[in-house]
PDB file of C-alpha atoms in Angstrom:
ATOM      1  CA  MET A   1     -18.723 -20.454  28.757  1.00  0.00           C
ATOM      2  CA  LEU A   2     -22.184 -18.905  28.695  1.00  0.00           C
ATOM      3  CA  ASP A   3     -23.940 -18.829  25.346  1.00  0.00           C
ATOM      4  CA  PRO A   4     -23.952 -15.289  23.844  1.00  0.00           C
ATOM      5  CA  VAL A   5     -27.323 -15.966  22.179  1.00  0.00           C
ATOM      6  CA  LYS A   6     -28.958 -16.690  25.541  1.00  0.00           C
ATOM      7  CA  LEU A   7     -27.290 -13.639  27.061  1.00  0.00           C
ATOM      8  CA  ARG A   8     -28.682 -11.463  24.267  1.00  0.00           C
ATOM      9  CA  VAL A   9     -32.145 -12.795  25.055  1.00  0.00           C
ATOM     10  CA  LEU A  10     -31.703 -11.980  28.747  1.00  0.00           C
ATOM     11  CA  ARG A  11     -30.489  -8.482  27.960  1.00  0.00           C
ATOM     12  CA  SER A  12     -33.488  -7.901  25.706  1.00  0.00           C
ATOM     13  CA  VAL A  13     -35.934  -9.152  28.352  1.00  0.00           C
ATOM     14  CA  ALA A  14     -34.293  -6.905  30.939  1.00  0.00           C
ATOM     15  CA  ALA A  15     -34.611  -3.934  28.589  1.00  0.00           C
ATOM     16  CA  THR A  16     -38.214  -4.535  27.501  1.00  0.00           C
ATOM     17  CA  GLY A  17     -39.624  -6.189  30.629  1.00  0.00           C
ATOM     18  CA  SER A  18     -41.631  -8.509  28.395  1.00  0.00           C
ATOM     19  CA  ILE A  19     -41.083 -11.896  26.788  1.00  0.00           C
ATOM     20  CA  ARG A  20     -43.420 -11.007  23.942  1.00  0.00           C
ATOM     21  CA  ALA A  21     -41.746  -7.680  23.238  1.00  0.00           C
ATOM     22  CA  SER A  22     -38.319  -9.332  23.313  1.00  0.00           C
ATOM     23  CA  ALA A  23     -39.510 -12.031  20.941  1.00  0.00           C
ATOM     24  CA  GLU A  24     -40.684  -9.403  18.460  1.00  0.00           C
ATOM     25  CA  ALA A  25     -37.398  -7.435  18.770  1.00  0.00           C
ATOM     26  CA  LEU A  26     -35.245 -10.523  18.298  1.00  0.00           C
ATOM     27  CA  GLY A  27     -37.336 -12.228  15.654  1.00  0.00           C
ATOM     28  CA  TYR A  28     -38.127 -15.206  17.907  1.00  0.00           C
ATOM     29  CA  THR A  29     -41.382 -16.724  19.107  1.00  0.00           C
ATOM     30  CA  PRO A  30     -42.327 -16.088  22.751  1.00  0.00           C
ATOM     31  CA  SER A  31     -41.869 -19.801  23.507  1.00  0.00           C
ATOM     32  CA  ALA A  32     -38.336 -19.686  22.075  1.00  0.00           C
ATOM     33  CA  VAL A  33     -37.480 -16.759  24.337  1.00  0.00           C
ATOM     34  CA  SER A  34     -38.836 -18.629  27.348  1.00  0.00           C
ATOM     35  CA  GLN A  35     -36.798 -21.698  26.411  1.00  0.00           C
ATOM     36  CA  GLN A  36     -33.613 -19.621  26.117  1.00  0.00           C
ATOM     37  CA  LEU A  37     -34.229 -18.078  29.549  1.00  0.00           C
ATOM     38  CA  SER A  38     -34.854 -21.498  31.098  1.00  0.00           C
ATOM     39  CA  ALA A  39     -31.672 -22.874  29.558  1.00  0.00           C
ATOM     40  CA  LEU A  40     -29.655 -19.892  30.810  1.00  0.00           C
ATOM     41  CA  ARG A  41     -31.097 -20.347  34.314  1.00  0.00           C
ATOM     42  CA  ARG A  42     -29.866 -23.944  34.296  1.00  0.00           C
ATOM     43  CA  GLU A  43     -26.406 -22.877  33.057  1.00  0.00           C
ATOM     44  CA  THR A  44     -26.021 -20.149  35.675  1.00  0.00           C
ATOM     45  CA  GLY A  45     -27.930 -21.750  38.539  1.00  0.00           C
ATOM     46  CA  VAL A  46     -29.561 -18.372  39.131  1.00  0.00           C
ATOM     47  CA  ASP A  47     -33.229 -17.385  38.927  1.00  0.00           C
ATOM     48  CA  LEU A  48     -33.284 -14.730  36.217  1.00  0.00           C
ATOM     49  CA  VAL A  49     -36.993 -13.854  35.946  1.00  0.00           C
ATOM     50  CA  GLU A  50     -40.066 -14.376  38.063  1.00  0.00           C
ATOM     51  CA  ARG A  51     -43.782 -14.269  37.457  1.00  0.00           C
ATOM     52  CA  SER A  52     -45.515 -10.940  38.081  1.00  0.00           C
ATOM     53  CA  GLY A  53     -49.241 -11.010  37.437  1.00  0.00           C
ATOM     54  CA  ARG A  54     -49.730 -12.070  33.820  1.00  0.00           C
ATOM     55  CA  GLY A  55     -46.170 -11.153  32.853  1.00  0.00           C
ATOM     56  CA  ILE A  56     -42.641 -11.563  34.150  1.00  0.00           C
ATOM     57  CA  GLU A  57     -40.229  -9.426  36.086  1.00  0.00           C
ATOM     58  CA  ILE A  58     -36.446  -9.561  35.974  1.00  0.00           C
ATOM     59  CA  THR A  59     -34.898 -10.583  39.281  1.00  0.00           C
ATOM     60  CA  PRO A  60     -32.131  -8.494  40.885  1.00  0.00           C
ATOM     61  CA  ALA A  61     -29.658 -11.297  40.039  1.00  0.00           C
ATOM     62  CA  GLY A  62     -30.984 -11.436  36.464  1.00  0.00           C
ATOM     63  CA  ALA A  63     -30.640  -7.675  36.103  1.00  0.00           C
ATOM     64  CA  GLU A  64     -27.039  -7.802  37.321  1.00  0.00           C
ATOM     65  CA  ILE A  65     -26.157 -10.580  34.871  1.00  0.00           C
ATOM     66  CA  ALA A  66     -27.905  -8.696  32.056  1.00  0.00           C
ATOM     67  CA  ARG A  67     -25.803  -5.580  32.770  1.00  0.00           C
ATOM     68  CA  ALA A  68     -22.565  -7.573  32.754  1.00  0.00           C
ATOM     69  CA  ALA A  69     -23.691  -9.436  29.646  1.00  0.00           C
ATOM     70  CA  GLY A  70     -24.279  -6.121  27.887  1.00  0.00           C
ATOM     71  CA  THR A  71     -20.652  -5.106  28.315  1.00  0.00           C
ATOM     72  CA  ALA A  72     -19.412  -8.499  27.112  1.00  0.00           C
ATOM     73  CA  LEU A  73     -21.773  -8.595  24.142  1.00  0.00           C
ATOM     74  CA  ASP A  74     -20.785  -5.075  23.048  1.00  0.00           C
ATOM     75  CA  ALA A  75     -17.142  -6.137  23.134  1.00  0.00           C
ATOM     76  CA  LEU A  76     -17.985  -9.230  21.104  1.00  0.00           C
ATOM     77  CA  ASP A  77     -19.785  -7.047  18.562  1.00  0.00           C
ATOM     78  CA  ASP A  78     -16.654  -4.901  18.301  1.00  0.00           C
ATOM     79  CA  VAL A  79     -14.575  -8.007  17.589  1.00  0.00           C
ATOM     80  CA  GLN A  80     -17.027  -9.135  14.914  1.00  0.00           C
ATOM     81  CA  ARG A  81     -16.969  -5.702  13.279  1.00  0.00           C
ATOM     82  CA  LEU A  82     -13.174  -5.691  13.376  1.00  0.00           C
ATOM     83  CA  ALA A  83     -13.028  -9.104  11.705  1.00  0.00           C
ATOM     84  CA  ALA A  84     -15.434  -7.957   8.991  1.00  0.00           C
ATOM     85  CA  ASN A  85     -13.442  -4.750   8.436  1.00  0.00           C
ATOM     86  CA  LEU A  86     -10.185  -6.663   8.201  1.00  0.00           C
ATOM     87  CA  ARG A  87     -11.767  -9.069   5.747  1.00  0.00           C
ATOM     88  CA  ASP A  88     -13.040  -6.180   3.610  1.00  0.00           C
ATOM     89  CA  GLY A  89      -9.871  -4.093   3.917  1.00  0.00           C
ATOM     90  CA  ARG A  90     -11.540  -1.274   5.853  1.00  0.00           C
ATOM     91  CA  SER A  91      -9.211  -1.366   8.845  1.00  0.00           C
ATOM     92  CA  GLY A  92      -5.952  -2.894   9.968  1.00  0.00           C
ATOM     93  CA  THR A  93      -2.474  -2.014   8.766  1.00  0.00           C
ATOM     94  CA  LEU A  94      -0.854  -2.293   5.344  1.00  0.00           C
ATOM     95  CA  THR A  95       2.697  -1.382   4.374  1.00  0.00           C
ATOM     96  CA  PHE A  96       3.609  -0.003   0.951  1.00  0.00           C
ATOM     97  CA  ALA A  97       7.323  -0.005   0.109  1.00  0.00           C
ATOM     98  CA  TYR A  98       8.493   2.372  -2.615  1.00  0.00           C
ATOM     99  CA  MET A  99      11.680   3.460  -4.361  1.00  0.00           C
ATOM    100  CA  THR A 100      13.092   6.963  -4.778  1.00  0.00           C
ATOM    101  CA  SER A 101      12.066   7.302  -8.430  1.00  0.00           C
ATOM    102  CA  VAL A 102       8.350   7.315  -7.521  1.00  0.00           C
ATOM    103  CA  ALA A 103       8.605   8.944  -4.079  1.00  0.00           C
ATOM    104  CA  ALA A 104       7.614  12.481  -5.058  1.00  0.00           C
ATOM    105  CA  THR A 105       5.137  11.664  -7.834  1.00  0.00           C
ATOM    106  CA  TRP A 106       3.322   8.378  -7.216  1.00  0.00           C
ATOM    107  CA  VAL A 107       3.395   7.927  -3.460  1.00  0.00           C
ATOM    108  CA  PRO A 108       1.565  11.099  -2.316  1.00  0.00           C
ATOM    109  CA  ARG A 109      -1.269  10.445  -4.785  1.00  0.00           C
ATOM    110  CA  LEU A 110      -1.529   6.778  -3.867  1.00  0.00           C
ATOM    111  CA  ALA A 111      -1.526   7.474  -0.142  1.00  0.00           C
ATOM    112  CA  GLN A 112      -4.279  10.082  -0.479  1.00  0.00           C
ATOM    113  CA  ASP A 113      -6.416   7.810  -2.679  1.00  0.00           C
ATOM    114  CA  VAL A 114      -6.075   4.867  -0.296  1.00  0.00           C
ATOM    115  CA  ARG A 115      -6.872   6.943   2.773  1.00  0.00           C
ATOM    116  CA  GLU A 116      -9.967   8.400   1.132  1.00  0.00           C
ATOM    117  CA  ALA A 117     -11.202   4.978   0.004  1.00  0.00           C
ATOM    118  CA  PHE A 118     -10.295   3.197   3.265  1.00  0.00           C
ATOM    119  CA  PRO A 119     -10.370   5.812   6.033  1.00  0.00           C
ATOM    120  CA  ASP A 120     -10.005   3.216   8.805  1.00  0.00           C
ATOM    121  CA  LEU A 121      -6.900   1.669   7.258  1.00  0.00           C
ATOM    122  CA  SER A 122      -3.497   2.427   8.768  1.00  0.00           C
ATOM    123  CA  LEU A 123      -1.182   2.798   5.762  1.00  0.00           C
ATOM    124  CA  THR A 124       2.551   2.632   6.480  1.00  0.00           C
ATOM    125  CA  LEU A 125       4.901   4.010   3.810  1.00  0.00           C
ATOM    126  CA  LEU A 126       8.356   2.472   3.663  1.00  0.00           C
ATOM    127  CA  HIS A 127      11.137   3.939   1.532  1.00  0.00           C
ATOM    128  CA  ARG A 128      13.280   1.248  -0.044  1.00  0.00           C
ATOM    129  CA  ASP A 129      16.933   2.232  -0.027  1.00  0.00           C
ATOM    130  CA  CYS A 130      18.865   1.162  -3.109  1.00  0.00           C
ATOM    131  CA  SER A 131      21.573  -0.592  -1.096  1.00  0.00           C
ATOM    132  CA  VAL A 132      21.814  -4.355  -1.337  1.00  0.00           C
ATOM    133  CA  SER A 133      21.144  -4.716   2.388  1.00  0.00           C
ATOM    134  CA  GLU A 134      17.653  -3.299   1.871  1.00  0.00           C
ATOM    135  CA  LEU A 135      16.572  -5.984  -0.611  1.00  0.00           C
ATOM    136  CA  ASP A 136      14.604  -7.828   2.046  1.00  0.00           C
ATOM    137  CA  LEU A 137      11.279  -7.158   0.314  1.00  0.00           C
ATOM    138  CA  ARG A 138       9.365  -5.865   3.312  1.00  0.00           C
ATOM    139  CA  GLY A 139       5.741  -4.785   3.149  1.00  0.00           C
ATOM    140  CA  ASP A 140       2.432  -5.991   1.756  1.00  0.00           C
ATOM    141  CA  VAL A 141       2.746  -4.130  -1.550  1.00  0.00           C
ATOM    142  CA  LEU A 142       5.962  -2.816  -3.061  1.00  0.00           C
ATOM    143  CA  ILE A 143       7.355  -1.293  -6.219  1.00  0.00           C
ATOM    144  CA  ALA A 144      10.317  -3.289  -7.520  1.00  0.00           C
ATOM    145  CA  ASP A 145      12.370  -3.304 -10.682  1.00  0.00           C
ATOM    146  CA  ASP A 146      13.743  -6.133 -12.758  1.00  0.00           C
ATOM    147  CA  ILE A 147      16.988  -6.519 -10.825  1.00  0.00           C
ATOM    148  CA  ASP A 148      15.406  -7.092  -7.445  1.00  0.00           C
ATOM    149  CA  ALA A 149      15.691 -10.460  -5.766  1.00  0.00           C
ATOM    150  CA  GLU A 150      13.570 -13.359  -6.988  1.00  0.00           C
ATOM    151  CA  PRO A 151      10.079 -13.058  -5.466  1.00  0.00           C
ATOM    152  CA  GLY A 152       9.682 -16.696  -4.499  1.00  0.00           C
ATOM    153  CA  THR A 153       6.342 -18.228  -3.604  1.00  0.00           C
ATOM    154  CA  ASP A 154       5.377 -15.532  -1.091  1.00  0.00           C
ATOM    155  CA  TRP A 155       4.770 -12.900  -3.758  1.00  0.00           C
ATOM    156  CA  GLN A 156       2.766 -12.373  -6.919  1.00  0.00           C
ATOM    157  CA  LEU A 157       3.794  -9.828  -9.544  1.00  0.00           C
ATOM    158  CA  CYS A 158       1.925  -7.345 -11.725  1.00  0.00           C
ATOM    159  CA  ASP A 159       3.932  -5.757 -14.549  1.00  0.00           C
ATOM    160  CA  LEU A 160       3.698  -1.979 -14.751  1.00  0.00           C
ATOM    161  CA  LEU A 161       6.036  -0.345 -17.232  1.00  0.00           C
ATOM    162  CA  GLU A 162       9.408  -0.235 -18.904  1.00  0.00           C
ATOM    163  CA  GLU A 163      11.276   3.042 -18.821  1.00  0.00           C
ATOM    164  CA  SER A 164      14.397   4.595 -20.284  1.00  0.00           C
ATOM    165  CA  TYR A 165      17.163   6.440 -18.470  1.00  0.00           C
ATOM    166  CA  VAL A 166      17.935  10.118 -18.994  1.00  0.00           C
ATOM    167  CA  ALA A 167      21.011  12.322 -18.667  1.00  0.00           C
ATOM    168  CA  LEU A 168      20.999  15.205 -16.190  1.00  0.00           C
ATOM    169  CA  VAL A 169      23.410  17.961 -17.214  1.00  0.00           C
ATOM    170  CA  PRO A 170      24.093  21.522 -16.017  1.00  0.00           C
ATOM    171  CA  SER A 171      22.130  24.158 -17.890  1.00  0.00           C
ATOM    172  CA  SER A 172      25.421  25.982 -18.408  1.00  0.00           C
ATOM    173  CA  HIS A 173      27.059  23.027 -20.184  1.00  0.00           C
ATOM    174  CA  PRO A 174      27.197  22.918 -24.025  1.00  0.00           C
ATOM    175  CA  LEU A 175      25.351  19.579 -23.959  1.00  0.00           C
ATOM    176  CA  ALA A 176      22.301  21.315 -22.496  1.00  0.00           C
ATOM    177  CA  SER A 177      21.386  22.788 -25.890  1.00  0.00           C
ATOM    178  CA  ARG A 178      21.052  19.366 -27.534  1.00  0.00           C
ATOM    179  CA  GLU A 179      17.805  17.463 -27.971  1.00  0.00           C
ATOM    180  CA  SER A 180      19.421  14.205 -26.815  1.00  0.00           C
ATOM    181  CA  VAL A 181      22.824  12.790 -25.929  1.00  0.00           C
ATOM    182  CA  ALA A 182      24.647   9.483 -26.125  1.00  0.00           C
ATOM    183  CA  LEU A 183      26.235   7.897 -23.079  1.00  0.00           C
ATOM    184  CA  ALA A 184      29.641   8.414 -24.681  1.00  0.00           C
ATOM    185  CA  ASP A 185      29.034  12.192 -24.625  1.00  0.00           C
ATOM    186  CA  LEU A 186      29.258  11.983 -20.818  1.00  0.00           C
ATOM    187  CA  ALA A 187      32.532  10.076 -20.728  1.00  0.00           C
ATOM    188  CA  GLU A 188      34.831  13.005 -19.989  1.00  0.00           C
ATOM    189  CA  ILE A 189      32.614  14.804 -17.463  1.00  0.00           C
ATOM    190  CA  PRO A 190      32.652  14.087 -13.705  1.00  0.00           C
ATOM    191  CA  TRP A 191      29.590  12.150 -12.537  1.00  0.00           C
ATOM    192  CA  ALA A 192      27.403  12.481  -9.443  1.00  0.00           C
ATOM    193  CA  THR A 193      25.106   9.647  -8.354  1.00  0.00           C
ATOM    194  CA  ASP A 194      23.261   8.660  -5.205  1.00  0.00           C
ATOM    195  CA  ASP A 195      23.356   4.940  -6.087  1.00  0.00           C
ATOM    196  CA  PRO A 196      25.930   2.995  -4.049  1.00  0.00           C
ATOM    197  CA  LEU A 197      28.672   2.122  -6.494  1.00  0.00           C
ATOM    198  CA  ASP A 198      28.497  -1.554  -5.514  1.00  0.00           C
ATOM    199  CA  SER A 199      24.715  -1.743  -5.928  1.00  0.00           C
ATOM    200  CA  THR A 200      22.865  -3.614  -8.646  1.00  0.00           C
ATOM    201  CA  TRP A 201      21.196  -0.322  -9.602  1.00  0.00           C
ATOM    202  CA  PHE A 202      24.481   1.354 -10.511  1.00  0.00           C
ATOM    203  CA  ALA A 203      25.751  -1.889 -12.062  1.00  0.00           C
ATOM    204  CA  ARG A 204      23.093  -1.550 -14.775  1.00  0.00           C
ATOM    205  CA  ILE A 205      24.317   1.945 -15.676  1.00  0.00           C
ATOM    206  CA  LEU A 206      27.949   0.885 -15.438  1.00  0.00           C
ATOM    207  CA  SER A 207      27.342  -2.015 -17.818  1.00  0.00           C
ATOM    208  CA  ALA A 208      25.784   0.317 -20.394  1.00  0.00           C
ATOM    209  CA  CYS A 209      28.752   2.696 -20.086  1.00  0.00           C
ATOM    210  CA  HIS A 210      31.195  -0.171 -20.593  1.00  0.00           C
ATOM    211  CA  ALA A 211      29.286  -1.155 -23.729  1.00  0.00           C
ATOM    212  CA  ALA A 212      29.724   2.456 -24.902  1.00  0.00           C
ATOM    213  CA  GLY A 213      33.486   2.156 -24.379  1.00  0.00           C
ATOM    214  CA  PHE A 214      34.156   3.974 -21.113  1.00  0.00           C
ATOM    215  CA  THR A 215      33.929   3.829 -17.325  1.00  0.00           C
ATOM    216  CA  PRO A 216      32.091   6.786 -15.766  1.00  0.00           C
ATOM    217  CA  ARG A 217      34.242   9.021 -13.594  1.00  0.00           C
ATOM    218  CA  VAL A 218      32.121   9.158 -10.443  1.00  0.00           C
ATOM    219  CA  GLU A 219      33.550  11.904  -8.236  1.00  0.00           C
ATOM    220  CA  VAL A 220      30.515  12.547  -6.031  1.00  0.00           C
ATOM    221  CA  ASN A 221      28.440   9.816  -4.404  1.00  0.00           C
ATOM    222  CA  PRO A 222      26.141  11.417  -1.798  1.00  0.00           C
ATOM    223  CA  PRO A 223      23.480   9.330  -0.059  1.00  0.00           C
ATOM    224  CA  ASP A 224      20.514  11.450  -1.154  1.00  0.00           C
ATOM    225  CA  TYR A 225      19.250  12.502  -4.568  1.00  0.00           C
ATOM    226  CA  SER A 226      18.737  16.170  -3.714  1.00  0.00           C
ATOM    227  CA  ALA A 227      22.480  16.515  -3.166  1.00  0.00           C
ATOM    228  CA  VAL A 228      23.095  15.032  -6.628  1.00  0.00           C
ATOM    229  CA  LEU A 229      20.892  17.731  -8.150  1.00  0.00           C
ATOM    230  CA  GLY A 230      22.826  20.378  -6.262  1.00  0.00           C
ATOM    231  CA  PHE A 231      26.141  19.194  -7.657  1.00  0.00           C
ATOM    232  CA  ILE A 232      24.735  19.127 -11.206  1.00  0.00           C
ATOM    233  CA  ALA A 233      23.288  22.615 -10.870  1.00  0.00           C
ATOM    234  CA  SER A 234      26.699  23.862  -9.742  1.00  0.00           C
ATOM    235  CA  GLY A 235      27.900  23.297 -13.306  1.00  0.00           C
ATOM    236  CA  GLY A 236      30.568  20.635 -12.872  1.00  0.00           C
ATOM    237  CA  PHE A 237      28.782  17.268 -12.871  1.00  0.00           C
ATOM    238  CA  VAL A 238      26.381  15.064 -14.825  1.00  0.00           C
ATOM    239  CA  SER A 239      24.245  12.096 -13.825  1.00  0.00           C
ATOM    240  CA  VAL A 240      22.212   9.286 -15.387  1.00  0.00           C
ATOM    241  CA  GLN A 241      18.851   8.536 -13.752  1.00  0.00           C
ATOM    242  CA  PRO A 242      15.561   6.745 -14.504  1.00  0.00           C
ATOM    243  CA  SER A 243      13.190   8.883 -16.567  1.00  0.00           C
ATOM    244  CA  LEU A 244      10.462   8.674 -13.901  1.00  0.00           C
ATOM    245  CA  LEU A 245      12.675  10.388 -11.398  1.00  0.00           C
ATOM    246  CA  GLU A 246      13.244  13.768 -12.957  1.00  0.00           C
ATOM    247  CA  GLN A 247      10.518  15.337 -15.074  1.00  0.00           C
ATOM    248  CA  ASN A 248      10.547  18.729 -13.345  1.00  0.00           C
ATOM    249  CA  PRO A 249      14.231  19.552 -12.905  1.00  0.00           C
ATOM    250  CA  PRO A 250      15.249  22.369 -10.586  1.00  0.00           C
ATOM    251  CA  PRO A 251      16.912  25.516 -11.934  1.00  0.00           C
ATOM    252  CA  GLY A 252      20.369  24.811 -13.306  1.00  0.00           C
ATOM    253  CA  VAL A 253      19.566  21.199 -14.343  1.00  0.00           C
ATOM    254  CA  VAL A 254      18.510  20.042 -17.815  1.00  0.00           C
ATOM    255  CA  VAL A 255      17.066  16.573 -18.540  1.00  0.00           C
ATOM    256  CA  LEU A 256      18.045  15.018 -21.882  1.00  0.00           C
ATOM    257  CA  PRO A 257      16.947  11.713 -23.421  1.00  0.00           C
ATOM    258  CA  LEU A 258      19.687   9.141 -23.884  1.00  0.00           C
ATOM    259  CA  ARG A 259      20.034   7.795 -27.401  1.00  0.00           C
ATOM    260  CA  SER A 260      20.139   4.046 -27.891  1.00  0.00           C
ATOM    261  CA  PRO A 261      21.941   1.949 -26.857  1.00  0.00           C
ATOM    262  CA  ALA A 262      21.103   3.052 -23.329  1.00  0.00           C
ATOM    263  CA  PRO A 263      19.956   1.316 -20.160  1.00  0.00           C
ATOM    264  CA  ARG A 264      16.284   0.577 -19.562  1.00  0.00           C
ATOM    265  CA  ARG A 265      14.421  -1.020 -16.688  1.00  0.00           C
ATOM    266  CA  SER A 266      10.994  -2.466 -15.999  1.00  0.00           C
ATOM    267  CA  LEU A 267       8.907  -1.908 -12.871  1.00  0.00           C
ATOM    268  CA  GLN A 268       6.452  -4.281 -11.227  1.00  0.00           C
ATOM    269  CA  VAL A 269       4.081  -4.226  -8.305  1.00  0.00           C
ATOM    270  CA  TRP A 270       4.827  -7.053  -5.901  1.00  0.00           C
ATOM    271  CA  VAL A 271       1.955  -8.211  -3.696  1.00  0.00           C
ATOM    272  CA  ARG A 272       2.388 -10.513  -0.751  1.00  0.00           C
ATOM    273  CA  ARG A 273       0.152 -13.518  -1.435  1.00  0.00           C
ATOM    274  CA  SER A 274      -1.238 -13.500   2.094  1.00  0.00           C
ATOM    275  CA  SER A 275      -2.589  -9.971   1.418  1.00  0.00           C
ATOM    276  CA  ALA A 276      -3.624 -10.407  -2.225  1.00  0.00           C
ATOM    277  CA  LYS A 277      -7.367 -10.782  -1.533  1.00  0.00           C
ATOM    278  CA  ASN A 278      -7.539  -7.719   0.692  1.00  0.00           C
ATOM    279  CA  PRO A 279      -9.724  -5.129  -1.121  1.00  0.00           C
ATOM    280  CA  ALA A 280      -7.400  -2.313  -0.028  1.00  0.00           C
ATOM    281  CA  VAL A 281      -4.429  -4.119  -1.572  1.00  0.00           C
ATOM    282  CA  GLN A 282      -6.355  -4.707  -4.787  1.00  0.00           C
ATOM    283  CA  PHE A 283      -7.308  -1.038  -4.828  1.00  0.00           C
ATOM    284  CA  MET A 284      -3.649  -0.051  -4.420  1.00  0.00           C
ATOM    285  CA  VAL A 285      -2.585  -2.251  -7.346  1.00  0.00           C
ATOM    286  CA  GLN A 286      -5.304  -0.799  -9.568  1.00  0.00           C
ATOM    287  CA  ARG A 287      -4.316   2.759  -8.659  1.00  0.00           C
ATOM    288  CA  LEU A 288      -0.627   2.084  -9.254  1.00  0.00           C
ATOM    289  CA  TRP A 289      -1.387   0.705 -12.709  1.00  0.00           C
ATOM    290  CA  ALA A 290      -3.575   3.731 -13.500  1.00  0.00           C
ATOM    291  CA  ILE A 291      -0.845   6.138 -12.364  1.00  0.00           C
ATOM    292  CA  ALA A 292       1.705   4.234 -14.469  1.00  0.00           C
ATOM    293  CA  ALA A 293      -0.605   4.564 -17.483  1.00  0.00           C
ATOM    294  CA  GLU A 294      -0.818   8.329 -16.987  1.00  0.00           C
ATOM    295  CA  HIS A 295       2.970   8.616 -16.922  1.00  0.00           C
ATOM    296  CA  ALA A 296       3.309   6.442 -20.028  1.00  0.00           C
ATOM    297  CA  GLU A 297       1.066   8.852 -21.928  1.00  0.00           C
ATOM    298  CA  ARG A 298       3.094  11.970 -21.181  1.00  0.00           C
ATOM    299  CA  ILE A 299       6.701  10.865 -20.607  1.00  0.00           C
ATOM    300  CA  PRO A 300       8.739   9.775 -23.636  1.00  0.00           C
ATOM    301  CA  GLY A 301      10.500   6.448 -23.325  1.00  0.00           C
ATOM    302  CA  ILE A 302       7.935   4.809 -21.034  1.00  0.00           C
ATOM    303  CA  THR A 303       6.002   1.750 -22.246  1.00  0.00           C
ATOM    304  CA  LEU A 304       3.210   0.015 -20.331  1.00  0.00           C
ATOM    305  CA  LEU A 305       3.623  -3.696 -19.710  1.00  0.00           C
ATOM    306  CA  GLY A 306       0.861  -6.266 -19.441  1.00  0.00           C
ATOM    307  CA  GLU A 307      -2.790  -5.508 -18.799  1.00  0.00           C
ATOM    308  CA  PRO A 308      -4.518  -3.604 -15.985  1.00  0.00           C
ATOM    309  CA  PRO A 309      -5.428  -5.884 -13.075  1.00  0.00           C
ATOM    310  CA  GLN A 310      -9.009  -7.093 -12.963  1.00  0.00           C
ATOM    311  CA  TYR A 311     -10.787  -7.996  -9.746  1.00  0.00           C
ATOM    312  CA  ALA A 312     -14.190  -9.556  -9.218  1.00  0.00           C
ATOM    313  CA  ALA A 313     -15.546  -6.651  -7.209  1.00  0.00           C
ATOM    314  CA  ALA A 314     -14.590  -3.005  -7.041  1.00  0.00           C
ATOM    315  CA  PRO A 315     -13.040  -1.998  -3.705  1.00  0.00           C
ATOM    316  CA  PRO A 316     -15.357  -0.048  -1.412  1.00  0.00           C
ATOM    317  CA  ARG A 317     -14.979   3.708  -1.326  1.00  0.00           C
ATOM    318  CA  ALA A 318     -15.589   5.994   1.579  1.00  0.00           C
ATOM    319  CA  PRO A 319     -18.654   8.233   1.400  1.00  0.00           C
ATOM    320  CA  SER A 320     -18.112  11.593  -0.265  1.00  0.00           C
ATOM    321  CA  GLY A 321     -16.483  14.048   2.090  1.00  0.00           C
ATOM    322  CA  ALA A 322     -14.813  11.392   4.249  1.00  0.00           C
ATOM    323  CA  THR A 323     -11.547  12.476   5.751  1.00  0.00           C
ATOM    324  CA  ALA A 324      -8.307  10.548   5.568  1.00  0.00           C
ATOM    325  CA  GLY A 325      -7.605   8.283   8.481  1.00  0.00           C
TER     326      GLY A 325
END
C-alpha cells in the first residue's frame, strides 16, 4: 500500500509546482520533500517529477497519480473525522429506552437537548413496554425501575429518584373532594390499568392492595394509558399509577395522593458500559438527573437518590443557533 504521507507530498507539489512552496505548506524542509518524492517514485516505479530549468515540473503520470491520490486522501480524512466524532460523541447512533411514566415529560426535553448539543448524533428513542417480554434491556441508555432485571456486568447504574404512587379517580366521584385517599378506599370500585396483570409492575400494586386487605377488581385492562384515562373520566373506574405519570390530568380525572402504607418505586439510569465514556451518553445522564431534580422540587412524594453524576470534562455543545440533527 502506498504511504499516505508521500501521496500528500505529491499532491502538494502538483498543486504548487514547487518543492520549496510545498515544503513551506507542509512544514517540511525542501530536502525532506525531495526525499519523499524519491521514495514514492521507487514505490510506484513511475517518474513523478522532472527538472525544468531551476525548478521541477510534475510529469503527466505524476499529475494523474496526484489526482487519484487526492480522492483517496479526502476519503481518508473523512474516516479520520468520523473516528474523532465518534470518540467525542458528535456523530454515530445512540439509543435511549424509556418507560411510559416519563414519555410525555422527560423524553421530549431530553431529545431536544441532546440534538442541540450533538447535532450530528442520530438519537433513537425506544419505548419500553411494561410486559415481561420487553425486559431485554435494549439501548445504550435506559430508564429502569427497581424491579427490572439484574443489570449484570454490561451495565452501570445511576440512581435518580424514589417516587410514590397516586390514585386517579373520576371528578364526579365522592372521593374526588378529598385531599388524599388510602388504598382501601378503592377496594369497592372497578379498576382500570394498562399494566399487564401478570407483569412485575402490576405485582407491586397488587402486593400493596393485599397488604391493605383486598384484591383490586380490575375490569378494564387496555394496552395504552390514554384509554385508562378515558375510562376513569367516564365516571366508573379508578386507577393507581406512578406519581410521575399524571401531573396534568385531563378533564374528568382527579389525582389524589395515596396515604401510607402505599407502593413506592425507585428509578435509575442504566448505561451500557461500552458507551459510558461517550460524551453524548454522559450528557444524557447529566440531563436526566437535572430533570429528575426539577420534578423532585415540585411534585410531592418524590425524593432524589444519590448525587448528580460528575464527569471530568463537560460535553461539547453545538454553537448557538445550531439546528437539531
